[in-house]
Amino acid sequence: MELIYEWMRNLVFYSLLVSVVMNVLPDSEYQKYIRFFLGMLLIIVVITPVLQILGLDETLAANYNILSLEESWQETMDQVEINLETEP
């Protein structure tokens, strides 16, 4: 029951966020990008409870952390190579 309550609360918060953002922004050329971003956020809000029920949220978080660490490690190694090449 707590999961459903939290999901409904997130949907209400999302609706308020969309209302505020769309009313604060004037007619701008970036409005389509903001709508796209808010649509992606809505997908995340709707899918989150399903992922939690199936236990996939922890798996996705672990995979993201692994990819993030690998990317960070690769950037560090690239920086080390650059430093080694520039040393006399």
mmCIF file of N, CA, C and O in Angstrom:
data_model
loop_
_atom_site.group_PDB
_atom_site.id
_atom_site.type_symbol
_atom_site.label_atom_id
_atom_site.label_comp_id
_atom_site.label_asym_id
_atom_site.label_seq_id
_atom_site.Cartn_x
_atom_site.Cartn_y
_atom_site.Cartn_z
ATOM 1 N N MET A 1 0.822 -1.199 0.000
ATOM 2 C CA MET A 1 0.000 0.000 0.000
ATOM 3 C C MET A 1 0.867 1.265 0.000
ATOM 4 O O MET A 1 0.512 2.258 -0.611
ATOM 5 N N GLU A 2 1.984 1.175 0.721
ATOM 6 C CA GLU A 2 2.893 2.324 0.794
ATOM 7 C C GLU A 2 3.471 2.656 -0.583
ATOM 8 O O GLU A 2 3.646 3.823 -0.927
ATOM 9 N N LEU A 3 3.732 1.629 -1.375
ATOM 10 C CA LEU A 3 4.274 1.823 -2.710
ATOM 11 C C LEU A 3 3.286 2.589 -3.593
ATOM 12 O O LEU A 3 3.662 3.504 -4.320
ATOM 13 N N ILE A 4 2.021 2.253 -3.506
ATOM 14 C CA ILE A 4 0.989 2.933 -4.292
ATOM 15 C C ILE A 4 0.844 4.380 -3.838
ATOM 16 O O ILE A 4 0.716 5.294 -4.659
ATOM 17 N N TYR A 5 0.888 4.598 -2.526
ATOM 18 C CA TYR A 5 0.794 5.958 -1.990
ATOM 19 C C TYR A 5 1.960 6.814 -2.487
ATOM 20 O O TYR A 5 1.768 7.955 -2.913
ATOM 21 N N GLU A 6 3.157 6.257 -2.448
ATOM 22 C CA GLU A 6 4.328 7.002 -2.910
ATOM 23 C C GLU A 6 4.235 7.286 -4.413
ATOM 24 O O GLU A 6 4.581 8.373 -4.869
ATOM 25 N N TRP A 7 3.749 6.332 -5.174
ATOM 26 C CA TRP A 7 3.603 6.502 -6.614
ATOM 27 C C TRP A 7 2.611 7.619 -6.930
ATOM 28 O O TRP A 7 2.865 8.468 -7.780
ATOM 29 N N MET A 8 1.476 7.624 -6.240
ATOM 30 C CA MET A 8 0.476 8.675 -6.446
ATOM 31 C C MET A 8 1.035 10.042 -6.053
ATOM 32 O O MET A 8 0.793 11.034 -6.733
ATOM 33 N N ARG A 9 1.779 10.084 -4.964
ATOM 34 C CA ARG A 9 2.389 11.344 -4.528
ATOM 35 C C ARG A 9 3.372 11.855 -5.579
ATOM 36 O O ARG A 9 3.409 13.052 -5.886
ATOM 37 N N ASN A 10 4.149 10.955 -6.174
ATOM 38 C CA ASN A 10 5.088 11.348 -7.231
ATOM 39 C C ASN A 10 4.358 11.864 -8.459
ATOM 40 O O ASN A 10 4.806 12.816 -9.101
ATOM 41 N N LEU A 11 3.244 11.247 -8.816
ATOM 42 C CA LEU A 11 2.466 11.720 -9.965
ATOM 43 C C LEU A 11 1.887 13.109 -9.711
ATOM 44 O O LEU A 11 1.880 13.958 -10.605
ATOM 45 N N VAL A 12 1.413 13.348 -8.503
ATOM 46 C CA VAL A 12 0.884 14.672 -8.159
ATOM 47 C C VAL A 12 2.006 15.705 -8.197
ATOM 48 O O VAL A 12 1.834 16.796 -8.748
ATOM 49 N N PHE A 13 3.152 15.368 -7.641
ATOM 50 C CA PHE A 13 4.292 16.280 -7.668
ATOM 51 C C PHE A 13 4.712 16.569 -9.109
ATOM 52 O O PHE A 13 5.001 17.708 -9.463
ATOM 53 N N TYR A 14 4.718 15.534 -9.948
ATOM 54 C CA TYR A 14 5.060 15.719 -11.354
ATOM 55 C C TYR A 14 4.076 16.673 -12.023
ATOM 56 O O TYR A 14 4.477 17.564 -12.774
ATOM 57 N N SER A 15 2.785 16.481 -11.771
ATOM 58 C CA SER A 15 1.770 17.350 -12.374
ATOM 59 C C SER A 15 1.962 18.801 -11.960
ATOM 60 O O SER A 15 1.844 19.708 -12.782
ATOM 61 N N LEU A 16 2.254 19.008 -10.689
ATOM 62 C CA LEU A 16 2.510 20.370 -10.208
ATOM 63 C C LEU A 16 3.761 20.958 -10.864
ATOM 64 O O LEU A 16 3.766 22.122 -11.266
ATOM 65 N N LEU A 17 4.795 20.140 -10.982
ATOM 66 C CA LEU A 17 6.027 20.596 -11.617
ATOM 67 C C LEU A 17 5.787 21.012 -13.063
ATOM 68 O O LEU A 17 6.243 22.072 -13.500
ATOM 69 N N VAL A 18 5.053 20.205 -13.802
ATOM 70 C CA VAL A 18 4.761 20.527 -15.200
ATOM 71 C C VAL A 18 3.959 21.822 -15.294
ATOM 72 O O VAL A 18 4.248 22.683 -16.126
ATOM 73 N N SER A 19 2.973 21.970 -14.433
ATOM 74 C CA SER A 19 2.149 23.180 -14.455
ATOM 75 C C SER A 19 2.987 24.421 -14.184
ATOM 76 O O SER A 19 2.865 25.428 -14.889
ATOM 77 N N VAL A 20 3.834 24.344 -13.181
ATOM 78 C CA VAL A 20 4.659 25.493 -12.824
ATOM 79 C C VAL A 20 5.640 25.820 -13.946
ATOM 80 O O VAL A 20 5.771 26.978 -14.354
ATOM 81 N N VAL A 21 6.309 24.813 -14.452
ATOM 82 C CA VAL A 21 7.320 25.052 -15.497
ATOM 83 C C VAL A 21 6.679 25.633 -16.751
ATOM 84 O O VAL A 21 7.190 26.586 -17.342
ATOM 85 N N MET A 22 5.560 25.080 -17.171
ATOM 86 C CA MET A 22 4.925 25.562 -18.401
ATOM 87 C C MET A 22 4.323 26.957 -18.233
ATOM 88 O O MET A 22 4.265 27.728 -19.191
ATOM 89 N N ASN A 23 3.890 27.311 -17.032
ATOM 90 C CA ASN A 23 3.336 28.647 -16.811
ATOM 91 C C ASN A 23 4.411 29.704 -16.599
ATOM 92 O O ASN A 23 4.189 30.874 -16.898
ATOM 93 N N VAL A 24 5.555 29.298 -16.095
ATOM 94 C CA VAL A 24 6.635 30.257 -15.855
ATOM 95 C C VAL A 24 7.342 30.604 -17.160
ATOM 96 O O VAL A 24 7.741 31.748 -17.369
ATOM 97 N N LEU A 25 7.471 29.630 -18.034
ATOM 98 C CA LEU A 25 8.182 29.875 -19.293
ATOM 99 C C LEU A 25 7.328 30.673 -20.259
ATOM 100 O O LEU A 25 6.158 30.369 -20.461
ATOM 101 N N PRO A 26 7.918 31.672 -20.859
ATOM 102 C CA PRO A 26 7.183 32.351 -21.933
ATOM 103 C C PRO A 26 7.230 31.483 -23.189
ATOM 104 O O PRO A 26 7.888 30.451 -23.216
ATOM 105 N N ASP A 27 6.527 31.901 -24.197
ATOM 106 C CA ASP A 27 6.598 31.176 -25.467
ATOM 107 C C ASP A 27 8.029 31.278 -25.977
ATOM 108 O O ASP A 27 8.480 32.339 -26.377
ATOM 109 N N SER A 28 8.721 30.172 -25.912
ATOM 110 C CA SER A 28 10.124 30.195 -26.320
ATOM 111 C C SER A 28 10.411 29.051 -27.276
ATOM 112 O O SER A 28 9.620 28.125 -27.427
ATOM 113 N N GLU A 29 11.547 29.149 -27.884
ATOM 114 C CA GLU A 29 11.952 28.115 -28.829
ATOM 115 C C GLU A 29 12.396 26.846 -28.124
ATOM 116 O O GLU A 29 12.498 25.792 -28.736
ATOM 117 N N TYR A 30 12.631 26.916 -26.816
ATOM 118 C CA TYR A 30 13.074 25.757 -26.054
ATOM 119 C C TYR A 30 11.910 24.958 -25.467
ATOM 120 O O TYR A 30 12.132 23.949 -24.815
ATOM 121 N N GLN A 31 10.701 25.404 -25.694
ATOM 122 C CA GLN A 31 9.551 24.757 -25.090
ATOM 123 C C GLN A 31 9.408 23.297 -25.531
ATOM 124 O O GLN A 31 9.070 22.438 -24.728
ATOM 125 N N LYS A 32 9.717 22.993 -26.774
ATOM 126 C CA LYS A 32 9.602 21.609 -27.242
ATOM 127 C C LYS A 32 10.621 20.715 -26.547
ATOM 128 O O LYS A 32 10.345 19.554 -26.255
ATOM 129 N N TYR A 33 11.806 21.245 -26.239
ATOM 130 C CA TYR A 33 12.812 20.461 -25.535
ATOM 131 C C TYR A 33 12.408 20.222 -24.085
ATOM 132 O O TYR A 33 12.641 19.148 -23.538
ATOM 133 N N ILE A 34 11.800 21.237 -23.503
ATOM 134 C CA ILE A 34 11.343 21.097 -22.126
ATOM 135 C C ILE A 34 10.203 20.096 -22.059
ATOM 136 O O ILE A 34 10.155 19.247 -21.152
ATOM 137 N N ARG A 35 9.298 20.115 -23.017
ATOM 138 C CA ARG A 35 8.220 19.120 -23.063
ATOM 139 C C ARG A 35 8.789 17.710 -23.240
ATOM 140 O O ARG A 35 8.304 16.762 -22.635
ATOM 141 N N PHE A 36 9.812 17.577 -24.078
ATOM 142 C CA PHE A 36 10.453 16.280 -24.263
ATOM 143 C C PHE A 36 11.042 15.782 -22.952
ATOM 144 O O PHE A 36 10.850 14.628 -22.563
ATOM 145 N N PHE A 37 11.786 16.644 -22.254
ATOM 146 C CA PHE A 37 12.390 16.282 -20.982
ATOM 147 C C PHE A 37 11.324 15.900 -19.965
ATOM 148 O O PHE A 37 11.461 14.902 -19.246
ATOM 149 N N LEU A 38 10.254 16.678 -19.883
ATOM 150 C CA LEU A 38 9.184 16.371 -18.931
ATOM 151 C C LEU A 38 8.474 15.075 -19.296
ATOM 152 O O LEU A 38 8.034 14.336 -18.423
ATOM 153 N N GLY A 39 8.373 14.774 -20.584
ATOM 154 C CA GLY A 39 7.795 13.499 -21.004
ATOM 155 C C GLY A 39 8.661 12.327 -20.577
ATOM 156 O O GLY A 39 8.150 11.293 -20.126
ATOM 157 N N MET A 40 9.979 12.478 -20.709
ATOM 158 C CA MET A 40 10.888 11.429 -20.247
ATOM 159 C C MET A 40 10.790 11.255 -18.736
ATOM 160 O O MET A 40 10.812 10.139 -18.224
ATOM 161 N N LEU A 41 10.647 12.359 -18.034
ATOM 162 C CA LEU A 41 10.487 12.304 -16.585
ATOM 163 C C LEU A 41 9.189 11.589 -16.205
ATOM 164 O O LEU A 41 9.161 10.803 -15.260
ATOM 165 N N LEU A 42 8.121 11.825 -16.967
ATOM 166 C CA LEU A 42 6.859 11.137 -16.719
ATOM 167 C C LEU A 42 7.009 9.633 -16.908
ATOM 168 O O LEU A 42 6.492 8.842 -16.110
ATOM 169 N N ILE A 43 7.731 9.221 -17.933
ATOM 170 C CA ILE A 43 7.960 7.792 -18.146
ATOM 171 C C ILE A 43 8.681 7.185 -16.952
ATOM 172 O O ILE A 43 8.323 6.096 -16.477
ATOM 173 N N ILE A 44 9.664 7.884 -16.433
ATOM 174 C CA ILE A 44 10.400 7.381 -15.268
ATOM 175 C C ILE A 44 9.484 7.283 -14.053
ATOM 176 O O ILE A 44 9.511 6.288 -13.324
ATOM 177 N N VAL A 45 8.652 8.298 -13.846
ATOM 178 C CA VAL A 45 7.741 8.294 -12.692
ATOM 179 C C VAL A 45 6.740 7.146 -12.787
ATOM 180 O O VAL A 45 6.439 6.488 -11.793
ATOM 181 N N VAL A 46 6.258 6.868 -13.983
ATOM 182 C CA VAL A 46 5.260 5.814 -14.153
ATOM 183 C C VAL A 46 5.891 4.427 -14.040
ATOM 184 O O VAL A 46 5.302 3.510 -13.471
ATOM 185 N N ILE A 47 7.092 4.266 -14.547
ATOM 186 C CA ILE A 47 7.729 2.947 -14.594
ATOM 187 C C ILE A 47 8.387 2.551 -13.262
ATOM 188 O O ILE A 47 8.556 1.366 -12.995
ATOM 189 N N THR A 48 8.752 3.493 -12.433
ATOM 190 C CA THR A 48 9.478 3.211 -11.203
ATOM 191 C C THR A 48 8.811 2.159 -10.319
ATOM 192 O O THR A 48 9.489 1.240 -9.861
ATOM 193 N N PRO A 49 7.506 2.215 -10.058
ATOM 194 C CA PRO A 49 6.905 1.180 -9.198
ATOM 195 C C PRO A 49 7.009 -0.225 -9.796
ATOM 196 O O PRO A 49 7.210 -1.198 -9.062
ATOM 197 N N VAL A 50 6.890 -0.322 -11.100
ATOM 198 C CA VAL A 50 7.000 -1.635 -11.745
ATOM 199 C C VAL A 50 8.409 -2.190 -11.553
ATOM 200 O O VAL A 50 8.589 -3.375 -11.250
ATOM 201 N N LEU A 51 9.403 -1.334 -11.708
ATOM 202 C CA LEU A 51 10.784 -1.763 -11.510
ATOM 203 C C LEU A 51 11.035 -2.174 -10.071
ATOM 204 O O LEU A 51 11.755 -3.138 -9.809
ATOM 205 N N GLN A 52 10.436 -1.449 -9.121
ATOM 206 C CA GLN A 52 10.611 -1.790 -7.717
ATOM 207 C C GLN A 52 9.965 -3.134 -7.392
ATOM 208 O O GLN A 52 10.538 -3.934 -6.654
ATOM 209 N N ILE A 53 8.793 -3.379 -7.926
ATOM 210 C CA ILE A 53 8.101 -4.644 -7.668
ATOM 211 C C ILE A 53 8.906 -5.813 -8.224
ATOM 212 O O ILE A 53 9.026 -6.862 -7.590
ATOM 213 N N LEU A 54 9.463 -5.653 -9.412
ATOM 214 C CA LEU A 54 10.232 -6.722 -10.044
ATOM 215 C C LEU A 54 11.667 -6.818 -9.519
ATOM 216 O O LEU A 54 12.392 -7.745 -9.863
ATOM 217 N N GLY A 55 12.089 -5.839 -8.723
ATOM 218 C CA GLY A 55 13.440 -5.844 -8.183
ATOM 219 C C GLY A 55 14.487 -5.393 -9.179
ATOM 220 O O GLY A 55 15.678 -5.596 -8.964
ATOM 221 N N LEU A 56 14.067 -4.786 -10.263
ATOM 222 C CA LEU A 56 15.003 -4.353 -11.291
ATOM 223 C C LEU A 56 15.642 -3.006 -10.983
ATOM 224 O O LEU A 56 16.643 -2.641 -11.602
ATOM 225 N N ASP A 57 15.075 -2.268 -10.036
ATOM 226 C CA ASP A 57 15.632 -0.953 -9.730
ATOM 227 C C ASP A 57 17.048 -1.059 -9.169
ATOM 228 O O ASP A 57 17.927 -0.302 -9.539
ATOM 229 N N GLU A 58 17.278 -2.051 -8.308
ATOM 230 C CA GLU A 58 18.614 -2.236 -7.750
ATOM 231 C C GLU A 58 19.593 -2.730 -8.814
ATOM 232 O O GLU A 58 20.746 -2.327 -8.843
ATOM 233 N N THR A 59 19.120 -3.589 -9.710
ATOM 234 C CA THR A 59 19.960 -4.091 -10.789
ATOM 235 C C THR A 59 20.365 -2.958 -11.727
ATOM 236 O O THR A 59 21.542 -2.842 -12.111
ATOM 237 N N LEU A 60 19.413 -2.110 -12.090
ATOM 238 C CA LEU A 60 19.719 -0.982 -12.966
ATOM 239 C C LEU A 60 20.675 -0.003 -12.300
ATOM 240 O O LEU A 60 21.579 0.522 -12.942
ATOM 241 N N ALA A 61 20.479 0.241 -11.004
ATOM 242 C CA ALA A 61 21.368 1.151 -10.283
ATOM 243 C C ALA A 61 22.786 0.587 -10.225
ATOM 244 O O ALA A 61 23.768 1.325 -10.417
ATOM 245 N N ALA A 62 22.916 -0.719 -9.993
ATOM 246 C CA ALA A 62 24.237 -1.338 -9.947
ATOM 247 C C ALA A 62 24.912 -1.273 -11.315
ATOM 248 O O ALA A 62 26.107 -0.962 -11.406
ATOM 249 N N ASN A 63 24.162 -1.550 -12.373
ATOM 250 C CA ASN A 63 24.727 -1.475 -13.727
ATOM 251 C C ASN A 63 25.155 -0.057 -14.065
ATOM 252 O O ASN A 63 26.199 0.156 -14.689
ATOM 253 N N TYR A 64 24.365 0.930 -13.660
ATOM 254 C CA TYR A 64 24.727 2.324 -13.900
ATOM 255 C C TYR A 64 26.010 2.676 -13.157
ATOM 256 O O TYR A 64 26.893 3.342 -13.707
ATOM 257 N N ASN A 65 26.126 2.235 -11.915
ATOM 258 C CA ASN A 65 27.336 2.517 -11.141
ATOM 259 C C ASN A 65 28.563 1.881 -11.785
ATOM 260 O O ASN A 65 29.637 2.491 -11.833
ATOM 261 N N ILE A 66 28.420 0.658 -12.285
ATOM 262 C CA ILE A 66 29.537 -0.011 -12.943
ATOM 263 C C ILE A 66 29.960 0.762 -14.188
ATOM 264 O O ILE A 66 31.153 1.010 -14.406
ATOM 265 N N LEU A 67 28.984 1.162 -15.014
ATOM 266 C CA LEU A 67 29.313 1.917 -16.222
ATOM 267 C C LEU A 67 29.952 3.260 -15.894
ATOM 268 O O LEU A 67 30.880 3.706 -16.570
ATOM 269 N N SER A 68 29.455 3.894 -14.849
ATOM 270 C CA SER A 68 30.003 5.178 -14.437
ATOM 271 C C SER A 68 31.452 5.027 -13.974
ATOM 272 O O SER A 68 32.313 5.847 -14.321
ATOM 273 N N LEU A 69 31.724 3.992 -13.202
ATOM 274 C CA LEU A 69 33.093 3.758 -12.743
ATOM 275 C C LEU A 69 34.023 3.424 -13.901
ATOM 276 O O LEU A 69 35.172 3.873 -13.937
ATOM 277 N N GLU A 70 33.529 2.624 -14.846
ATOM 278 C CA GLU A 70 34.349 2.296 -16.013
ATOM 279 C C GLU A 70 34.683 3.551 -16.823
ATOM 280 O O GLU A 70 35.820 3.723 -17.279
ATOM 281 N N GLU A 71 33.704 4.422 -16.993
ATOM 282 C CA GLU A 71 33.941 5.658 -17.732
ATOM 283 C C GLU A 71 34.927 6.551 -16.996
ATOM 284 O O GLU A 71 35.831 7.130 -17.603
ATOM 285 N N SER A 72 34.782 6.643 -15.689
ATOM 286 C CA SER A 72 35.693 7.446 -14.888
ATOM 287 C C SER A 72 37.108 6.883 -14.961
ATOM 288 O O SER A 72 38.087 7.635 -15.086
ATOM 289 N N TRP A 73 37.224 5.572 -14.895
ATOM 290 C CA TRP A 73 38.529 4.931 -14.982
ATOM 291 C C TRP A 73 39.167 5.208 -16.342
ATOM 292 O O TRP A 73 40.362 5.509 -16.425
ATOM 293 N N GLN A 74 38.379 5.123 -17.403
ATOM 294 C CA GLN A 74 38.909 5.373 -18.747
ATOM 295 C C GLN A 74 39.376 6.818 -18.889
ATOM 296 O O GLN A 74 40.431 7.085 -19.477
ATOM 297 N N GLU A 75 38.621 7.764 -18.339
ATOM 298 C CA GLU A 75 39.033 9.164 -18.386
ATOM 299 C C GLU A 75 40.336 9.377 -17.622
ATOM 300 O O GLU A 75 41.212 10.123 -18.062
ATOM 301 N N THR A 76 40.463 8.706 -16.489
ATOM 302 C CA THR A 76 41.688 8.814 -15.695
ATOM 303 C C THR A 76 42.876 8.245 -16.461
ATOM 304 O O THR A 76 43.959 8.841 -16.484
ATOM 305 N N MET A 77 42.675 7.101 -17.098
ATOM 306 C CA MET A 77 43.758 6.492 -17.869
ATOM 307 C C MET A 77 44.147 7.370 -19.060
ATOM 308 O O MET A 77 45.336 7.498 -19.371
ATOM 309 N N ASP A 78 43.177 7.988 -19.704
ATOM 310 C CA ASP A 78 43.475 8.905 -20.802
ATOM 311 C C ASP A 78 44.279 10.094 -20.307
ATOM 312 O O ASP A 78 45.227 10.538 -20.969
ATOM 313 N N GLN A 79 43.933 10.598 -19.148
ATOM 314 C CA GLN A 79 44.656 11.735 -18.568
ATOM 315 C C GLN A 79 46.079 11.336 -18.208
ATOM 316 O O GLN A 79 47.013 12.115 -18.417
ATOM 317 N N VAL A 80 46.268 10.127 -17.695
ATOM 318 C CA VAL A 80 47.608 9.650 -17.363
ATOM 319 C C VAL A 80 48.446 9.533 -18.634
ATOM 320 O O VAL A 80 49.621 9.915 -18.646
ATOM 321 N N GLU A 81 47.858 9.026 -19.710
ATOM 322 C CA GLU A 81 48.583 8.916 -20.977
ATOM 323 C C GLU A 81 48.995 10.283 -21.489
ATOM 324 O O GLU A 81 50.123 10.470 -21.964
ATOM 325 N N ILE A 82 48.109 11.246 -21.385
ATOM 326 C CA ILE A 82 48.428 12.606 -21.833
ATOM 327 C C ILE A 82 49.569 13.178 -21.006
ATOM 328 O O ILE A 82 50.499 13.784 -21.538
ATOM 329 N N ASN A 83 49.533 12.961 -19.684
ATOM 330 C CA ASN A 83 50.592 13.467 -18.821
ATOM 331 C C ASN A 83 51.930 12.787 -19.104
ATOM 332 O O ASN A 83 52.974 13.420 -19.057
ATOM 333 N N LEU A 84 51.896 11.495 -19.417
ATOM 334 C CA LEU A 84 53.133 10.796 -19.725
ATOM 335 C C LEU A 84 53.729 11.263 -21.055
ATOM 336 O O LEU A 84 54.945 11.320 -21.206
ATOM 337 N N GLU A 85 52.876 11.581 -21.999
ATOM 338 C CA GLU A 85 53.351 12.037 -23.299
ATOM 339 C C GLU A 85 53.949 13.438 -23.237
ATOM 340 O O GLU A 85 54.854 13.770 -23.998
ATOM 341 N N THR A 86 53.456 14.269 -22.341
ATOM 342 C CA THR A 86 53.924 15.658 -22.266
ATOM 343 C C THR A 86 55.156 15.808 -21.368
ATOM 344 O O THR A 86 55.796 16.848 -21.409
ATOM 345 N N GLU A 87 55.494 14.799 -20.581
ATOM 346 C CA GLU A 87 56.674 14.893 -19.722
ATOM 347 C C GLU A 87 57.937 14.779 -20.575
ATOM 348 O O GLU A 87 58.014 13.976 -21.482
ATOM 349 N N PRO A 88 58.938 15.594 -20.231
ATOM 350 C CA PRO A 88 60.189 15.541 -21.026
ATOM 351 C C PRO A 88 61.045 14.341 -20.689
ATOM 352 O O PRO A 88 61.027 13.671 -19.811
#
